[in-house]
Coordinates of C-alpha atoms in Angstrom, one line a residue:
Chain A
X221 CA -0.4 14.0 50.3
X222 CA 2.8 12.3 50.3
X223 CA 4.9 11.8 53.4
X224 CA 8.5 12.5 53.1
X225 CA 10.6 10.0 54.9
X226 CA 13.9 11.4 56.3
X227 CA 16.6 9.0 56.9
X228 CA 18.9 9.8 59.8
X229 CA 22.3 8.1 60.3
X230 CA 22.3 7.9 64.1
X231 CA 25.8 6.5 64.2
X232 CA 27.2 9.7 62.6
X233 CA 24.8 12.5 63.6
X234 CA 25.0 14.1 66.9
X235 CA 22.1 13.5 69.1
X236 CA 21.5 15.6 72.3
X237 CA 20.0 13.9 75.3
X238 CA 19.1 15.4 78.7
X239 CA 19.9 13.2 81.7
X240 CA 18.2 14.8 84.6
X241 CA 17.5 17.1 86.5
X242 CA 15.2 14.3 87.7
X243 CA 16.9 11.1 87.0
X244 CA 17.4 8.3 89.5
X245 CA 21.1 7.7 88.7
X246 CA 22.2 11.3 89.1
X247 CA 21.3 11.0 92.8
X248 CA 19.9 14.5 92.9
X249 CA 19.0 17.4 90.8
X250 CA 21.9 17.3 88.4
X251 CA 21.3 17.8 84.7
X252 CA 23.8 16.3 82.2
X253 CA 23.5 17.4 78.6
X254 CA 24.9 14.5 76.7
X255 CA 25.8 14.5 73.0
X256 CA 25.5 11.0 71.6
X257 CA 26.9 9.4 68.5
X258 CA 24.7 6.4 68.2
X259 CA 25.0 4.9 71.7
X260 CA 28.4 6.4 72.4
X261 CA 28.9 9.4 74.6
X262 CA 30.7 12.1 72.7
X263 CA 30.6 14.9 75.2
X264 CA 29.0 15.6 78.6
X265 CA 28.1 19.1 79.7
X266 CA 26.9 19.4 83.3
X267 CA 24.3 22.0 83.9
X268 CA 24.4 22.9 87.6
X269 CA 22.4 25.3 89.8
X270 CA 19.1 23.5 90.3
X271 CA 19.7 23.4 94.0
X272 CA 21.9 26.4 94.4
X273 CA 21.1 28.1 97.7
X274 CA 23.8 30.8 97.8
X275 CA 25.3 29.5 101.0
X276 CA 28.5 31.5 100.5
X277 CA 26.5 34.7 100.3
X278 CA 24.4 33.7 103.3
X279 CA 27.6 33.1 105.3
X280 CA 28.5 36.7 104.9
X281 CA 25.6 37.7 107.1
X282 CA 25.9 35.0 109.7
X283 CA 28.1 34.4 112.8
X284 CA 30.6 31.6 112.8
X285 CA 28.4 29.5 115.1
X286 CA 25.6 29.7 112.5
X287 CA 27.8 29.0 109.5
X288 CA 28.6 25.6 111.0
X289 CA 25.0 24.5 110.5
X290 CA 25.0 25.6 106.8
X291 CA 28.0 23.4 105.9
X292 CA 26.2 20.2 106.7
X293 CA 23.7 21.1 104.0
X294 CA 26.4 20.7 101.4
X295 CA 27.5 17.1 101.5
X296 CA 24.8 15.8 103.9
X297 CA 26.5 12.4 104.2
X298 CA 29.7 14.0 105.6
X299 CA 27.8 16.5 107.7
X300 CA 29.9 16.0 110.8
X301 CA 33.1 16.3 108.9
X302 CA 32.1 19.6 107.2
X303 CA 31.0 21.0 110.6
X304 CA 34.4 20.0 112.0
X305 CA 36.2 22.0 109.2
X306 CA 34.6 25.3 110.3
X307 CA 35.2 24.5 114.0
X308 CA 38.9 23.7 113.4
X309 CA 39.3 26.9 111.4
X310 CA 37.8 29.0 114.2
X311 CA 39.8 27.2 116.8
X312 CA 43.0 27.7 114.8
X313 CA 42.3 31.3 114.2
X314 CA 41.7 32.0 117.9
X315 CA 44.5 29.7 118.9
X316 CA 42.3 27.6 121.1
X317 CA 43.6 24.2 122.1
X318 CA 40.6 21.8 122.4
X319 CA 40.7 19.0 125.0
X320 CA 42.1 15.6 123.8
X321 CA 38.7 14.1 124.5
X322 CA 37.1 16.3 121.9
X323 CA 39.6 15.3 119.3
X324 CA 39.0 11.6 119.9
X325 CA 35.2 11.9 119.8
X326 CA 35.3 14.0 116.7
X327 CA 37.5 11.5 114.9
X328 CA 35.3 8.6 116.0
X329 CA 32.2 10.3 114.6
X330 CA 34.0 11.3 111.4
X331 CA 35.0 7.7 110.8
X332 CA 31.5 6.5 111.6
X333 CA 30.2 9.1 109.1
X334 CA 32.6 7.8 106.5
X335 CA 31.4 4.2 107.1
X336 CA 27.8 5.3 106.9
X337 CA 28.5 7.3 103.7
X338 CA 30.4 4.5 102.0
X339 CA 27.7 2.0 102.9
X340 CA 25.1 4.2 101.3
X341 CA 27.3 4.7 98.3
X342 CA 27.8 0.9 98.0
X343 CA 24.1 0.1 98.0
X344 CA 23.3 3.0 95.6
X345 CA 26.1 1.9 93.3
X346 CA 24.7 -1.6 93.2
X347 CA 21.3 -0.3 92.5
X348 CA 22.6 1.9 89.6
X349 CA 23.9 -1.3 88.0
X350 CA 20.6 -3.1 88.6
X351 CA 21.6 -5.1 91.7
X352 CA 18.6 -4.1 93.9
X353 CA 19.5 -6.4 96.8
X354 CA 22.6 -4.3 97.7
X355 CA 20.3 -1.6 98.9
X356 CA 18.8 -3.6 101.7
X357 CA 22.2 -4.9 102.8
X358 CA 23.8 -1.5 102.9
X359 CA 20.9 0.2 104.7
X360 CA 20.7 -2.6 107.2
X361 CA 24.2 -1.8 108.4
X362 CA 24.0 1.9 108.0
X363 CA 21.0 1.9 110.4
X364 CA 23.2 0.7 113.2
X365 CA 25.5 3.7 112.8
X366 CA 22.6 6.1 112.6
X367 CA 21.3 4.7 115.9
X368 CA 24.7 5.4 117.5
X369 CA 24.5 9.0 116.1
X370 CA 20.9 9.5 117.3
X371 CA 21.7 8.3 120.9
X372 CA 24.7 10.6 121.3
X373 CA 24.0 13.7 119.1
X374 CA 20.2 13.6 118.7
X375 CA 20.5 13.7 114.9
X376 CA 20.7 10.9 112.5
X377 CA 21.6 12.5 109.2
X378 CA 22.8 15.9 110.3
X379 CA 24.4 15.6 113.7
X380 CA 25.2 19.3 114.4
X381 CA 27.4 17.9 117.2
X382 CA 30.4 20.3 116.8
X383 CA 30.7 23.8 118.1
X384 CA 33.7 26.1 118.2
X385 CA 35.8 24.9 121.2
X386 CA 34.4 21.4 121.3
X387 CA 31.2 19.5 121.2
X388 CA 27.6 20.4 122.0
X389 CA 27.3 17.8 124.8
X390 CA 29.1 14.8 126.2
X391 CA 28.8 11.4 124.7
X392 CA 26.0 9.1 125.8
X393 CA 27.0 6.4 128.4
X394 CA 26.2 3.7 125.8
X395 CA 28.4 5.3 123.1
X396 CA 31.5 3.2 123.5
X397 CA 29.6 0.0 124.2
X398 CA 27.6 0.4 121.0
X399 CA 30.6 1.0 118.8
X400 CA 32.3 -2.0 120.3
X401 CA 29.3 -4.0 119.4
X402 CA 29.2 -2.5 115.9
X403 CA 32.8 -3.2 115.0
X404 CA 32.7 -7.0 115.2
X405 CA 29.2 -7.0 113.7
X406 CA 30.4 -5.0 110.6
X407 CA 33.6 -7.0 110.3
X408 CA 31.4 -10.0 109.8
X409 CA 29.0 -8.2 107.4
X410 CA 31.6 -6.5 105.2
X411 CA 32.8 -9.8 103.5
X412 CA 29.1 -10.2 102.4
X413 CA 29.5 -7.0 100.3
X414 CA 32.3 -8.7 98.4
X415 CA 30.4 -11.9 98.0
X416 CA 27.3 -10.1 96.8
X417 CA 28.7 -7.5 94.4
X418 CA 32.5 -7.3 94.1
X419 CA 32.9 -10.7 92.6
X420 CA 29.8 -10.6 90.5
X421 CA 30.6 -11.1 86.9
X422 CA 28.1 -8.5 85.6
X423 CA 29.5 -5.9 88.0
X424 CA 33.0 -6.7 87.0
X425 CA 32.2 -6.5 83.3
X426 CA 30.5 -3.2 83.8
X427 CA 33.2 -1.5 85.8
X428 CA 36.6 -3.0 84.7
X429 CA 38.3 -0.6 82.3
X430 CA 35.3 1.7 82.3
X431 CA 35.9 5.4 82.8
X432 CA 39.6 5.3 83.3
X433 CA 41.6 8.5 84.2
X434 CA 45.3 8.8 84.7
X435 CA 47.1 10.1 87.8
X436 CA 48.2 13.3 86.0
X437 CA 44.6 14.1 84.9
X438 CA 43.2 13.4 88.3
X439 CA 45.7 15.9 89.9
X440 CA 45.0 18.5 87.2
X441 CA 41.2 18.2 87.5
X442 CA 41.5 18.2 91.3
X443 CA 39.7 14.9 91.7
X444 CA 40.2 13.9 95.4
X445 CA 39.0 11.4 97.8
X446 CA 38.4 7.7 96.9
X447 CA 37.9 8.8 93.3
X448 CA 41.4 10.4 93.2
X449 CA 43.0 7.5 95.1
X450 CA 41.6 5.0 92.6
X451 CA 44.1 6.6 90.1
X452 CA 47.0 6.6 92.5
X453 CA 46.8 10.2 93.6
X454 CA 47.9 10.3 97.3
X455 CA 45.5 12.9 98.5
X456 CA 44.3 11.7 101.8
X457 CA 44.2 14.9 104.0
X458 CA 44.0 12.6 107.1
X459 CA 47.4 11.3 106.2
X460 CA 49.2 14.3 104.8
X461 CA 47.7 17.1 106.9
X462 CA 46.5 15.3 110.0
X463 CA 43.9 17.1 112.2
X464 CA 42.0 16.0 115.3
X465 CA 43.3 12.6 116.4
X466 CA 44.4 11.3 113.0
X467 CA 48.1 11.7 113.9
X468 CA 47.6 9.2 116.8
X469 CA 46.2 6.3 114.8
X470 CA 47.7 3.8 112.4
X471 CA 45.9 3.4 109.1
X472 CA 46.8 2.8 105.4
X473 CA 46.1 5.3 102.7
X474 CA 44.4 3.1 100.1
X475 CA 45.8 3.6 96.6
X476 CA 45.0 1.8 93.4
X477 CA 46.6 2.6 90.1
X478 CA 44.1 1.3 87.5
X479 CA 42.0 4.5 87.6
X480 CA 38.8 2.8 86.3
X481 CA 35.4 2.5 88.0
X482 CA 36.4 -0.8 89.6
X483 CA 39.5 0.8 91.2
X484 CA 37.3 3.6 92.7
X485 CA 35.0 0.9 94.0
X486 CA 37.8 -1.1 95.5
X487 CA 39.2 2.0 97.3
X488 CA 35.9 2.6 99.1
X489 CA 35.5 -1.0 100.1
X490 CA 39.1 -1.0 101.5
X491 CA 38.5 2.3 103.2
X492 CA 35.7 0.8 105.2
X493 CA 38.2 -1.7 106.6
X494 CA 40.6 1.1 107.4
X495 CA 37.8 3.1 109.2
X496 CA 37.0 0.1 111.3
X497 CA 40.7 -0.1 112.2
X498 CA 40.7 3.6 113.2
X499 CA 37.6 3.1 115.3
X500 CA 39.1 0.1 117.1
X501 CA 42.2 2.1 118.1
X502 CA 40.2 5.1 119.4
X503 CA 37.1 3.7 121.0
X504 CA 38.7 2.4 124.2
X505 CA 41.1 5.3 124.6
X506 CA 38.9 8.3 124.8
X507 CA 40.6 10.4 127.4
X508 CA 38.7 11.8 130.4
X509 CA 38.2 15.6 130.5
X510 CA 35.9 18.3 129.4
X511 CA 33.9 18.0 126.2
X512 CA 34.3 21.7 125.3
X513 CA 36.2 24.8 126.1
X514 CA 34.3 27.8 127.3
X515 CA 34.0 30.3 124.4
X516 CA 32.8 33.8 124.3
X517 CA 29.2 34.1 123.0
X518 CA 30.3 36.3 120.1
X519 CA 33.2 35.0 118.1
X520 CA 35.3 37.5 116.2
X521 CA 38.2 36.2 114.2
X522 CA 41.3 38.4 114.1
X523 CA 41.7 40.2 110.8
X524 CA 43.3 38.0 108.2
X525 CA 42.7 35.0 106.0
X526 CA 42.3 31.4 107.1
X527 CA 42.1 28.1 105.4
X528 CA 41.2 24.6 106.7
X529 CA 41.2 21.3 104.9
X530 CA 39.6 18.1 106.0
X531 CA 39.0 14.8 104.4
X532 CA 35.3 14.4 103.8
X533 CA 33.8 11.2 102.5
X534 CA 34.1 12.2 98.9
X535 CA 37.3 14.0 99.0
X536 CA 39.0 17.2 100.2
X537 CA 36.7 19.7 101.8
X538 CA 38.1 23.2 102.4
X539 CA 36.9 26.3 104.1
X540 CA 38.5 29.7 103.2
X541 CA 37.5 32.6 105.4
X542 CA 38.6 36.2 105.0
X543 CA 37.9 38.1 108.2
X544 CA 38.0 41.8 108.9
X545 CA 37.9 41.3 112.6
X546 CA 34.1 41.6 112.8
X547 CA 31.6 38.9 114.0
X548 CA 30.6 38.3 110.4
X549 CA 33.2 37.1 107.8
X550 CA 33.9 39.1 104.7
X551 CA 34.1 36.1 102.4
X552 CA 33.6 32.4 102.9
X553 CA 34.5 30.0 100.2
X554 CA 33.6 26.4 100.5
X555 CA 35.8 24.1 98.4
X556 CA 33.6 21.2 97.8
X557 CA 35.0 17.8 96.6
X558 CA 32.1 16.9 94.3
X559 CA 32.4 20.1 92.2
X560 CA 35.9 19.1 91.1
X561 CA 35.0 15.4 90.8
X562 CA 32.1 16.3 88.5
X563 CA 34.3 18.4 86.3
X564 CA 36.3 15.3 85.4
X565 CA 33.2 13.3 84.5
X566 CA 33.5 14.2 80.8
X567 CA 37.1 13.2 80.8
X568 CA 36.2 9.8 82.2
X569 CA 33.0 8.9 80.4
X570 CA 33.4 10.3 76.9
X571 CA 34.0 7.6 74.4
X572 CA 32.1 5.0 76.4
X573 CA 28.5 3.8 76.0
X574 CA 25.7 5.7 77.6
X575 CA 25.0 2.8 80.1
X576 CA 28.6 3.1 81.2
X577 CA 28.0 6.7 82.1
X578 CA 25.8 5.5 84.9
X579 CA 28.5 3.3 86.2
X580 CA 31.1 6.0 86.0
X581 CA 28.8 8.5 87.7
X582 CA 28.0 6.0 90.4
X583 CA 31.7 5.3 91.0
X584 CA 32.3 9.1 91.5
X585 CA 29.6 9.1 94.3
X586 CA 28.3 12.6 93.6
X587 CA 26.2 14.4 96.1
X588 CA 24.5 17.3 94.3
X589 CA 23.9 19.9 97.0
X590 CA 27.7 19.8 97.5
X591 CA 28.2 20.8 93.8
X592 CA 25.7 23.6 93.8
X593 CA 26.3 25.0 97.3
Chain B
X137 CA 60.4 22.3 101.5
X138 CA 59.9 24.6 104.5
X139 CA 58.3 28.0 104.1
X140 CA 61.6 29.7 104.5
X141 CA 63.2 27.7 101.7
X142 CA 60.2 28.2 99.5
X143 CA 60.4 31.9 100.0
X144 CA 64.0 31.9 99.0
X145 CA 63.3 29.7 96.0
X146 CA 60.4 32.0 94.9
X147 CA 62.6 35.1 95.1
X148 CA 65.2 33.2 92.9
X149 CA 62.7 32.3 90.2
X150 CA 60.7 35.6 90.4
X151 CA 63.1 38.4 91.3
X152 CA 61.3 41.2 93.1
X153 CA 58.3 39.0 93.9
X154 CA 55.8 40.3 96.6
X155 CA 55.8 37.6 99.3
X156 CA 54.0 37.7 102.6
X157 CA 52.8 35.2 105.1
X158 CA 49.2 36.2 106.0
X159 CA 47.9 32.7 106.2
X160 CA 49.5 29.4 107.1
X161 CA 50.7 29.4 103.5
X162 CA 53.3 31.6 101.9
X163 CA 51.5 34.2 99.8
X164 CA 52.7 35.4 96.5
X165 CA 50.9 38.5 95.0
X166 CA 51.1 39.2 91.3
X167 CA 49.9 41.8 88.9
X168 CA 47.2 40.7 86.5
X169 CA 49.5 41.0 83.4
X170 CA 52.1 38.7 85.1
X171 CA 49.5 36.1 86.2
X172 CA 49.6 33.5 83.4
X173 CA 53.4 33.6 83.1
X174 CA 53.8 33.2 86.9
X175 CA 51.3 30.4 87.1
X176 CA 52.9 28.5 84.2
X177 CA 56.3 28.9 85.9
X178 CA 54.9 27.7 89.3
X179 CA 53.8 24.5 87.7
X180 CA 56.6 24.1 85.1
X181 CA 59.6 24.7 87.4
X182 CA 60.7 21.2 88.6
X183 CA 61.8 22.6 92.0
X184 CA 58.5 24.3 92.6
X185 CA 56.2 21.9 90.7
X186 CA 52.8 23.2 92.0
X187 CA 50.6 20.7 90.1
X188 CA 47.5 20.6 92.3
X189 CA 45.2 23.6 92.5
X190 CA 43.1 22.6 95.5
X191 CA 41.0 25.8 95.9
X192 CA 40.3 28.7 93.7
X193 CA 38.2 31.5 95.1
X194 CA 37.0 34.9 93.9
X195 CA 37.3 37.7 96.4
X196 CA 35.9 41.2 96.7
X197 CA 37.9 43.0 99.4
X198 CA 38.4 46.7 99.7
X199 CA 37.0 47.6 96.3
X200 CA 39.3 45.2 94.5
X201 CA 38.1 42.1 92.7
X202 CA 40.5 39.3 92.8
X203 CA 41.2 35.6 92.8
X204 CA 43.0 33.4 95.3
X205 CA 44.7 30.3 94.1
X206 CA 45.7 27.7 96.7
X207 CA 48.4 25.5 95.3
X208 CA 50.1 22.3 96.4
X209 CA 52.9 20.2 95.0
X210 CA 51.9 16.6 95.2
X211 CA 55.4 15.3 95.2
X212 CA 57.3 18.0 97.1
X213 CA 54.4 18.7 99.5
X214 CA 54.7 22.4 99.8
X215 CA 51.9 25.0 99.5
X216 CA 51.5 28.4 98.1
X217 CA 48.7 31.0 98.0
X218 CA 48.8 32.9 94.8
X219 CA 46.8 36.2 94.7
X220 CA 45.8 38.5 92.0
X221 CA 43.4 41.4 92.0
X222 CA 42.2 44.2 89.8
X223 CA 40.5 47.5 90.7
X224 CA 38.6 47.7 87.5
X225 CA 35.0 46.9 88.6
X226 CA 33.4 47.8 85.3
X227 CA 35.1 45.3 83.2
X228 CA 37.5 43.1 85.2
X229 CA 39.5 40.8 83.0
X230 CA 42.1 38.2 84.2
X231 CA 44.0 35.5 82.3
X232 CA 42.7 32.0 82.6
X233 CA 44.8 29.3 84.1
X234 CA 42.7 26.4 82.9
X235 CA 45.4 25.4 80.3
X236 CA 47.6 24.9 83.4
X237 CA 45.2 23.3 85.8
X238 CA 42.1 21.8 84.3
X239 CA 40.1 22.2 87.5
X240 CA 40.2 26.0 86.9
X241 CA 37.7 25.5 84.0
X242 CA 34.7 25.1 86.3
X243 CA 36.0 27.2 89.1
X244 CA 36.6 30.2 86.8
X245 CA 33.0 29.8 85.4
X246 CA 31.8 29.9 89.0
X247 CA 33.9 33.0 89.7
X248 CA 32.6 34.7 86.6
X249 CA 29.0 33.8 87.7
X250 CA 29.4 35.2 91.2
X251 CA 31.9 38.0 90.8
X252 CA 31.7 39.0 87.1
X253 CA 35.4 38.5 86.5
X254 CA 36.0 37.5 82.8
X255 CA 38.8 35.1 82.2
X256 CA 40.6 35.8 78.9
X257 CA 41.2 32.7 76.7
X258 CA 38.8 30.6 78.7
X259 CA 37.2 28.0 76.4
X260 CA 33.7 28.3 77.7
X261 CA 33.1 31.5 79.6
X262 CA 29.5 31.1 80.7
X263 CA 27.6 31.3 84.0
X264 CA 27.9 28.1 86.1
X265 CA 24.9 28.2 88.4
X266 CA 22.7 31.1 87.7
X267 CA 20.4 31.6 84.7
X268 CA 22.3 32.7 81.7
X269 CA 19.5 34.8 80.2
X270 CA 17.6 36.3 83.2
X271 CA 20.0 36.9 86.0
X272 CA 21.3 40.4 86.3
X273 CA 24.4 41.2 88.3
X274 CA 27.0 39.2 90.3
X275 CA 25.7 38.1 93.7
X276 CA 28.9 37.7 95.7
X277 CA 30.1 41.3 94.9
X278 CA 29.8 43.6 97.9
X279 CA 27.8 46.2 96.0
X280 CA 25.2 43.7 94.7
X281 CA 21.6 44.7 95.4
X282 CA 18.7 42.4 95.0
X283 CA 15.5 43.5 96.9
X284 CA 13.6 40.4 95.8
X285 CA 15.8 37.5 96.7
X286 CA 18.0 38.8 99.5
X287 CA 16.5 39.4 102.9
X288 CA 18.5 42.0 104.8
X289 CA 18.9 41.3 108.5
X290 CA 20.0 43.8 111.1

């Protein structure tokens, strides 16, 4: 018997590779079908739905108070911010003015969430590139924030601290003291992040000029958040459509124009400094007052359509509600930032090496349950 | 541009346009056959310049399947809600806008998956989340029945 030897020219022939649904650098159950030419990525086709729970359908049979607790199962790292979006929508629709105290506390917790999320992104991003040490540095600091959450809200990852009309309960007596301890602590630790990873030559080589995307493309693909701002798209909802206490604080909208993975990285690092600035301005000025307005136990939104946008940690999160005046909504659409960010992955990573895809994916900071909903 | 100015401008560009203000955004309702042309003008007209589609949602309200497009202009900073609907539930077809806003590509696949609205000229009209081969029906439609997977609560 003779064996026939088939010669393949792997530089020219298309080769299909599945990345995921179980792959450490997809950070969840995302499956990317990659066509390769040699080592170069020709096309990426995301296959979503492995963690689709039908949240939008479930919302149609739930009251507004219950919907709040489904939204934190989307992007679990911006749980508080997603909850806030639904609360703001309900308050807007019923024309309820919440106390100033509530606005301040909501903003403080939102910014703490953003810090915690960006820290986790930073350590995971380092790990994606083979820098294992970052994971310990990032989690060390994130732990401090989670402790603040636990003391005041009872939850570490999912706080469930918002309710229509205000907050579930008042802040813990230690809340302000702990934040005031945390800010100088983290101001000292944040330069370590730069020393450890930002200036590292391997990290620079692997991100500079990798996965670039232009401002026009970013707008067209709806890429928002730090990923969009890395290409110069001024899309910070906190700045352009302020909600809660964001109109009372001074902060910069971080914009970079390079549009590559390194720019997206730098936006997030700079945003951590801005979040600290926002916290500093608010923590001493929380006004006295009630922590919630009394609401009716059954909330019925007047007939009509409502939309609320907030800036989650990964971009613009939106809630679209069509109400018929009943206690259940007719339709709830959750505009998730990661879904749009993922759609541009092919535009960014095609033409680069397969190892670069990991860096580009890491710089987008995808959270998969937010894509699948 | 304020909402009033925007309304005036829209009436100038699209004579006889159906404009209302049901949300915080000015709402423009178009017929399915005018959709693509309107969408292209909304982005192409330099005084409107709606270049950012920040949300695209399928709807099933009062027997009509439709799509809501939330638009923003990133330089002029005004907003618009563009709505289109069809009463054909058997074979609903709308024009794609993914040649105008790239983000519509995935969003239209999701709407097709959940509402069964087919988008004409879409480059890749497949289901987004559910199983291409096994799944029957479109879950976010009001008349969708699935005894196995959906628990009815009273």
